[in-house]
Short mmCIF file of C-alpha atoms and ligand atoms in Angstrom, two decimals:
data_model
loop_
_atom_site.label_atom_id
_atom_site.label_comp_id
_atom_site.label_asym_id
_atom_site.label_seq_id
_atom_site.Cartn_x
_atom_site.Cartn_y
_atom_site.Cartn_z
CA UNK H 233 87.79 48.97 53.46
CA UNK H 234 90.85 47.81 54.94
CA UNK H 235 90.75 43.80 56.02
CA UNK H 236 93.08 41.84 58.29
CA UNK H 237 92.84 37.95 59.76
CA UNK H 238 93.99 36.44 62.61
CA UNK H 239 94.26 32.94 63.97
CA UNK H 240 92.25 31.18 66.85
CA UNK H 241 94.68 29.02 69.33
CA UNK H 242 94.98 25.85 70.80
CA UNK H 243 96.30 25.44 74.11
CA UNK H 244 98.48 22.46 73.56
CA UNK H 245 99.62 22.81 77.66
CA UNK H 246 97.74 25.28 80.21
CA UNK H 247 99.46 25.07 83.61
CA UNK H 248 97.81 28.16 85.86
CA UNK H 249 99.13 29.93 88.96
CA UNK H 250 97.75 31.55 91.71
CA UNK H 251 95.55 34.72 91.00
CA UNK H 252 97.11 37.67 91.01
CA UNK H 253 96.24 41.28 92.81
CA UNK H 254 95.53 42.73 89.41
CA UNK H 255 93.20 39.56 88.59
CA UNK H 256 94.68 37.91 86.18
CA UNK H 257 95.99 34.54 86.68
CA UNK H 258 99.92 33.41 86.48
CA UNK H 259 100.09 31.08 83.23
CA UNK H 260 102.04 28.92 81.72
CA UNK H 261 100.68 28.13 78.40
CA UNK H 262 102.06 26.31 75.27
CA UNK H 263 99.81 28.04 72.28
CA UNK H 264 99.69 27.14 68.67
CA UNK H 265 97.41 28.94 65.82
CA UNK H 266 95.47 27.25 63.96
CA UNK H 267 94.19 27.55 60.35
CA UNK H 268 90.48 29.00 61.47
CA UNK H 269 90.95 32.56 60.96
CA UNK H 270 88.26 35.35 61.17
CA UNK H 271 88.54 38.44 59.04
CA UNK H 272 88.02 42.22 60.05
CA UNK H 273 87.53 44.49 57.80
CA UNK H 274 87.27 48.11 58.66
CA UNK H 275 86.04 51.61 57.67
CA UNK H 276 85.26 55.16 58.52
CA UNK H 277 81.56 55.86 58.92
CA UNK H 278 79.04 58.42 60.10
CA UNK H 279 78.08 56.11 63.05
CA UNK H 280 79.69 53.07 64.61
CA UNK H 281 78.45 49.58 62.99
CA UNK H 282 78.79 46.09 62.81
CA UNK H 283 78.22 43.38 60.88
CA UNK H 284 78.48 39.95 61.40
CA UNK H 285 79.12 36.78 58.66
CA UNK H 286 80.46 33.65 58.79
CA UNK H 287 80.83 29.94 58.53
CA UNK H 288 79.47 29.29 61.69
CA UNK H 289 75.56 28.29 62.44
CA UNK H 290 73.33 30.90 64.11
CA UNK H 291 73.30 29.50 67.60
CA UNK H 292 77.44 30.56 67.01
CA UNK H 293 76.39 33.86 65.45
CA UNK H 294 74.48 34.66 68.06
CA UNK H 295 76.48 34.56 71.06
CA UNK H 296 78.40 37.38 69.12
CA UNK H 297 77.68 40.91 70.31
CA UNK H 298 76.75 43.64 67.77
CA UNK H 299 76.54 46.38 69.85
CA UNK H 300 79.68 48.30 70.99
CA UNK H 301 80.75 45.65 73.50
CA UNK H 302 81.70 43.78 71.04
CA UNK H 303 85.27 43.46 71.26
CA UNK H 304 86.55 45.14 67.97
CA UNK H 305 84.98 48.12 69.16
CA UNK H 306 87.11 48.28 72.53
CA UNK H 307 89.92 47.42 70.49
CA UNK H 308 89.19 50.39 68.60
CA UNK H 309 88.67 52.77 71.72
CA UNK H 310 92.25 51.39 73.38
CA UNK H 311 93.48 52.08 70.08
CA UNK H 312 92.41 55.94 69.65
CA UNK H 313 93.56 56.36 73.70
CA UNK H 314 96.95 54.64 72.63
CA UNK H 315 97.62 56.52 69.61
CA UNK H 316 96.07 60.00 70.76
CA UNK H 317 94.54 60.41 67.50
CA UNK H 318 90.63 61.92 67.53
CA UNK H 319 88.60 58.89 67.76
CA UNK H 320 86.20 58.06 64.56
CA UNK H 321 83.49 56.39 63.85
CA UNK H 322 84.03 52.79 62.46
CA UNK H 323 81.56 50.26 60.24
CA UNK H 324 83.14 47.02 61.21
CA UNK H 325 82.37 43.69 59.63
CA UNK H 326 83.45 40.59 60.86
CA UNK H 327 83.51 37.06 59.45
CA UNK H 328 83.64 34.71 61.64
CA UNK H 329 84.94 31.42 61.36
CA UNK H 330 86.48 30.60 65.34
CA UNK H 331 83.63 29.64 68.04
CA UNK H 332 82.86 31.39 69.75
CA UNK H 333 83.32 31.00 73.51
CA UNK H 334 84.99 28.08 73.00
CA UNK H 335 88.38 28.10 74.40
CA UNK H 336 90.27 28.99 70.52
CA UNK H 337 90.37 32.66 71.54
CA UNK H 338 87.81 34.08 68.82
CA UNK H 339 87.40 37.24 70.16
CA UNK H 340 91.00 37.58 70.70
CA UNK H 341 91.49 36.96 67.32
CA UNK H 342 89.18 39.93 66.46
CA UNK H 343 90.72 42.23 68.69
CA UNK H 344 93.97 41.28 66.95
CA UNK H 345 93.22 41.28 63.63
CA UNK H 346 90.93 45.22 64.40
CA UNK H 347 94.58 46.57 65.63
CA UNK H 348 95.99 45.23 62.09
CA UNK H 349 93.75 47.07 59.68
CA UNK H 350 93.92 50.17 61.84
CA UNK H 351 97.37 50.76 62.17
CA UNK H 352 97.05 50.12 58.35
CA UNK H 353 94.12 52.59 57.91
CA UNK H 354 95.86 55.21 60.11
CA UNK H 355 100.04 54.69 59.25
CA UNK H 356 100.51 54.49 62.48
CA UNK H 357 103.75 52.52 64.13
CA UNK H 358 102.60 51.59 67.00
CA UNK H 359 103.36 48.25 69.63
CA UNK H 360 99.86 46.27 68.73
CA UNK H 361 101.16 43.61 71.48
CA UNK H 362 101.41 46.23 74.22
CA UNK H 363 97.60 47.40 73.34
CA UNK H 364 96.42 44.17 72.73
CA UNK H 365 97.53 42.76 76.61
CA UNK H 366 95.13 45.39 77.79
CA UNK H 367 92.31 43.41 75.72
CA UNK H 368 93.15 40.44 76.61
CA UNK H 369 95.70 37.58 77.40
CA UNK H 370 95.43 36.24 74.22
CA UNK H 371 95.51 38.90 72.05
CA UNK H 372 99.29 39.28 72.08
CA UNK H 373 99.15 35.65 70.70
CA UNK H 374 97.30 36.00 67.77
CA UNK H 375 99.41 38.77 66.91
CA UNK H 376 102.44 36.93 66.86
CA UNK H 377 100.74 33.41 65.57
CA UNK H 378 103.42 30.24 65.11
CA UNK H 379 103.59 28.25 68.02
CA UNK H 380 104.98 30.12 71.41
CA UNK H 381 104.99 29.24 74.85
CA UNK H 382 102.89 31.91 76.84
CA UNK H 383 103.57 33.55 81.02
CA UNK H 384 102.99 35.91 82.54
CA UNK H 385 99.08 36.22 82.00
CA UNK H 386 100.06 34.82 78.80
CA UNK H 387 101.03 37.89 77.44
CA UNK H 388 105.04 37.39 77.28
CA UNK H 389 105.63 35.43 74.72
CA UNK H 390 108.41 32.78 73.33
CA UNK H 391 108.03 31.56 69.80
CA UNK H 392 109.38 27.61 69.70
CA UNK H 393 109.72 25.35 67.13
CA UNK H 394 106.97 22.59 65.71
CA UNK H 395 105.91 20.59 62.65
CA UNK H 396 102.56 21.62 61.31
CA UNK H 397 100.62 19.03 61.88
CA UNK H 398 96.38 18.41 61.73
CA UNK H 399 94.21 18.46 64.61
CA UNK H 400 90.34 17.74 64.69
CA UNK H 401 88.43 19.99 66.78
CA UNK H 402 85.05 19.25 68.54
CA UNK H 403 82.74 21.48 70.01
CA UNK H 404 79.01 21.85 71.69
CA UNK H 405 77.02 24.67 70.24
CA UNK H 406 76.91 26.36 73.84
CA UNK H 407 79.89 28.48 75.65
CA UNK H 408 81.88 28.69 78.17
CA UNK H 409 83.11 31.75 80.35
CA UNK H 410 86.33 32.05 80.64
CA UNK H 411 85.88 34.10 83.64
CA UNK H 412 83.54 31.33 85.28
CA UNK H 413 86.04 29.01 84.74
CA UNK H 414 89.33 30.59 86.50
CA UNK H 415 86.36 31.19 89.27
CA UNK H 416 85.32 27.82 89.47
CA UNK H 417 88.78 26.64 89.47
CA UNK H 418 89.63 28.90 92.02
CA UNK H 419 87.35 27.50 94.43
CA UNK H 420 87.95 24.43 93.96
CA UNK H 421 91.68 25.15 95.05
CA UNK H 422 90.58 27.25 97.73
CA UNK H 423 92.25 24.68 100.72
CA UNK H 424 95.54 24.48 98.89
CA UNK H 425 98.18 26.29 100.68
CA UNK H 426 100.35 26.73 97.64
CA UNK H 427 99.61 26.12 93.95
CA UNK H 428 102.54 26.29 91.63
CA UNK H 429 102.88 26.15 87.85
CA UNK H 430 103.59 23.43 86.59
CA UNK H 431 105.83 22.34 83.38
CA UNK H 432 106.37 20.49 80.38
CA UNK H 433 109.55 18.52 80.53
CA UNK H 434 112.12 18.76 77.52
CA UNK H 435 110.69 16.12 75.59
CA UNK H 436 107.55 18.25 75.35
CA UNK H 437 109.40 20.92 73.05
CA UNK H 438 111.48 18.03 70.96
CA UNK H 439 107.76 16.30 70.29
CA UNK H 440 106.54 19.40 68.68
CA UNK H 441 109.63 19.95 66.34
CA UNK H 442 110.05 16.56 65.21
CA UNK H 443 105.64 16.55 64.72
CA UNK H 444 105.28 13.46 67.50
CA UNK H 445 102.57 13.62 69.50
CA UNK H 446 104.14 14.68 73.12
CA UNK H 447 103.03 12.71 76.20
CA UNK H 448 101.80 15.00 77.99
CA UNK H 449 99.76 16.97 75.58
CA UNK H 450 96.71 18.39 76.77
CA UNK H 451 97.32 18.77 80.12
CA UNK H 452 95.27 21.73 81.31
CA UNK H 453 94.14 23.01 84.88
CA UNK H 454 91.19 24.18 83.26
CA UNK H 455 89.94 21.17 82.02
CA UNK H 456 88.24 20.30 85.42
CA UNK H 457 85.84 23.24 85.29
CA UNK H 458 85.27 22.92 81.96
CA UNK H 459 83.89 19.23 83.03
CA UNK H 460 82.48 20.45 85.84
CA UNK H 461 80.29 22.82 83.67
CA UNK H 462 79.51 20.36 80.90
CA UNK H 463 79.64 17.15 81.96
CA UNK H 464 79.24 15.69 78.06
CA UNK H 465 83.00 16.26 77.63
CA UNK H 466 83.90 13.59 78.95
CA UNK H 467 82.58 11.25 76.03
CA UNK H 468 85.24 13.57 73.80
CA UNK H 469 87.92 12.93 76.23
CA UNK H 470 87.67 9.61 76.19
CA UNK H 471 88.00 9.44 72.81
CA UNK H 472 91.38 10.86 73.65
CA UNK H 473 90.76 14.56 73.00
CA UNK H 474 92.13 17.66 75.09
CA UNK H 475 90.53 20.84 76.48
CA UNK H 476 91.85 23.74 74.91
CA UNK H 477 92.01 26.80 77.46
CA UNK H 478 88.44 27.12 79.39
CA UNK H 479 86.79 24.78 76.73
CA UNK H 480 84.19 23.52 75.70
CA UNK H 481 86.39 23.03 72.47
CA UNK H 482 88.37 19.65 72.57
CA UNK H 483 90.86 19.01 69.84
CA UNK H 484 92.20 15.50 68.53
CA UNK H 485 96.20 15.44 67.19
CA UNK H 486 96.06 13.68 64.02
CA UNK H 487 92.54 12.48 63.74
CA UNK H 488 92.13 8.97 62.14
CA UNK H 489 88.53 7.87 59.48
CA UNK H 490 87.52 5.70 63.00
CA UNK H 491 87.40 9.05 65.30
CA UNK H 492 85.77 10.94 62.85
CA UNK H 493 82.91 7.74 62.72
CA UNK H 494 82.58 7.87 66.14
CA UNK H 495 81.95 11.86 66.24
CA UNK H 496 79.29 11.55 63.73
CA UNK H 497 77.31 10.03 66.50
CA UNK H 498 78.02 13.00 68.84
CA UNK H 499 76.13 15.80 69.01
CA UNK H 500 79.25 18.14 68.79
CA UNK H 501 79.99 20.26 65.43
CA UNK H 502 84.00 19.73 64.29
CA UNK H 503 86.73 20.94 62.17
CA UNK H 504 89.66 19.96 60.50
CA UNK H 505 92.47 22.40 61.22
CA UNK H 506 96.26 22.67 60.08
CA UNK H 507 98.84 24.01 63.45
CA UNK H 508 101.53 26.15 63.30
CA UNK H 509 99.82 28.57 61.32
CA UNK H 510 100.83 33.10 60.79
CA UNK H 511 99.47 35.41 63.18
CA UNK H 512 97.12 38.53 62.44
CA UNK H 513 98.04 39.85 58.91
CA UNK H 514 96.40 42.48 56.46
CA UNK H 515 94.48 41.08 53.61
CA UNK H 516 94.23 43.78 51.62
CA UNK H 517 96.01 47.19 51.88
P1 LIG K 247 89.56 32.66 75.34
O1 LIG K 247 89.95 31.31 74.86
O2 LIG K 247 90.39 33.79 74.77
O3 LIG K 247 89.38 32.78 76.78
P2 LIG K 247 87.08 32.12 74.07
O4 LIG K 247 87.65 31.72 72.76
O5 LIG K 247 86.65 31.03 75.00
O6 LIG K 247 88.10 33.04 74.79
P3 LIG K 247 85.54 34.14 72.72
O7 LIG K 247 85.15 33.47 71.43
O8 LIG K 247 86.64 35.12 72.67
O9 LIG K 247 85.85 33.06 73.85
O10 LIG K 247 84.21 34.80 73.31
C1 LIG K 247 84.06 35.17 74.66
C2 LIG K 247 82.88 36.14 74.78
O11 LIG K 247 83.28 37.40 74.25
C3 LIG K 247 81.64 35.75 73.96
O12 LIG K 247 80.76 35.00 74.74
C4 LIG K 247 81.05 37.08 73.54
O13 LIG K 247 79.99 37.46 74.40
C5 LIG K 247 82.15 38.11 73.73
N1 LIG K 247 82.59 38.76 72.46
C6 LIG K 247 82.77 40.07 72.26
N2 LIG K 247 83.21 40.32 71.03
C7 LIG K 247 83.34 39.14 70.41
C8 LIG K 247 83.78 38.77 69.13
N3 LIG K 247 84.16 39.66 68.21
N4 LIG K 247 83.82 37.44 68.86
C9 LIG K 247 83.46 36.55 69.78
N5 LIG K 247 83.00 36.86 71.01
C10 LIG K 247 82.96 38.15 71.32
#
């Protein structure tokens, strides 16, 4: 079996655009990995299969699909197209440690860290970033890992500089859609004439390389819908915590013993994570 990781994100700024006649939505993102990785490991079989373990509870599990929608298995199909070698059958396990459907990019992650092991398991040299944009926006990011600021549809991406530094993250047991949420969003800009991106200011990029909590961390277009379709966030936010991408995850920089008091009385499940951390890598070769 050949095995490869790859990081969920934060969204540590998610300015978005207008949508786009191919669908997607113009982005401005600033992404960092984090230090929950899943694993894929792969190998040739008589029939397509896949198997799911994990840190996560089984209301996490399963929201994970099995079948061949799952993600890894597209990522597989683009993979074959891309390469132009005869497709094969795969047994694919996955343990998962990212939500899922919570705004870190989990099954971005996957499809990232499938492309890994098989351009391992087939010597193949080919551009895993160009692939992984037709997954999905993030997939290009948890390729690359580090800290980067993301456009485009958040597939063109800029590494910057930053200070690793800890984050708690907090999160329901239930999902959100991304899709639902650009949607929602969408409608609820649906009078505006013009919507622009907006950006971080200087001191933004300075914050994260000196490890100083910038001011306007966290500020996220998405973060509206994400209230809109659970209204419980707001007892996270005002704790001071941020939604990362479509949510429901919100993430605290440098959690204190007090915050971590006051979540015990939430119903949310949280993590300690570490930013700053390597993209999609192969664990064993
Ligand atoms: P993003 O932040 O990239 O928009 P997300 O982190 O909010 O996405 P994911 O964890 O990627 O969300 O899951 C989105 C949906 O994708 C899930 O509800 C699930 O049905 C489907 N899915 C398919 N394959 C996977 C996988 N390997 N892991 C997680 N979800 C998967």
């Amino acid at each position: 079996m050949i095995s490869a990781s790859a990081p969920g994100k934060l969204n540590l700024f998610f300015s978005v655009g207008r949508v786009r006649d191919d669908g997607y939505h113009d982005v401005f993102s600033i992404y960092q990995a984090i230090s929950l990785r899943d694993t894929v490991s792969i190998r040739i079989a008589s029939e397509n299969k896949l198997n799911l373990t994990g840190t996560l509870n089984q209301k996490q599990l399963a929201m994970v699909p099995v079948d061949e929608s799952n993600i890894c298995f597209q990522t597989a199909r683009e993979f074959f197209i891309t390469s132009g070698l005869e497709p094969v059958a795969l047994e694919i396990n996955i343990e998962k440690h990212i939500p899922v459907a919570a705004g870190l990019a989990g099954g971005s992650a996957d499809a990232a860290a499938t492309l890994v092991a098989l351009q391992a398991m087939f010597e193949t040299d080919l551009d895993l970033s160009d692939i992984g944009s037709r997954i999905g926006a993030d997939v290009p990011f948890s390729l690359l890992g580090g800290t980067a600021i993301g456009s485009d549809s958040g597939v063109n991406l800029e590494p910057i500089d930053a200070t690793e530094v800890e984050y708690l993250i907090a999160y329901p047991n239930s999902g959100i859609s991304t899709k639902q949420s650009f949607h929602l969003l969408d409608e609820l800009r649906a009078d505006q004439q013009e919507i622009q991106l907006t950006l971080p200011g200087s001191d933004f990029y300075e914050d994260l390389r000196m490890g100083e909590c910038p001011i306007q961390l966290g500020q996220n277009d998405l973060a509206l819908p994400a209230l809109s379709f659970m209204p419980q966030l707001q007892t996270l936010l005002d704790l001071d915590g941020f939604v990362s991408g479509s949510g429901p995850s919100v993430y605290f920089w440098e959690p204190d013993a007090t915050l971590i008091s006051q979540l015990e009385e939430s119903s949310s499940s949280w993590v300690l994570v570490s930013g700053n951390q390597p993209g999609a890598r192969l664990e064993t070769a």
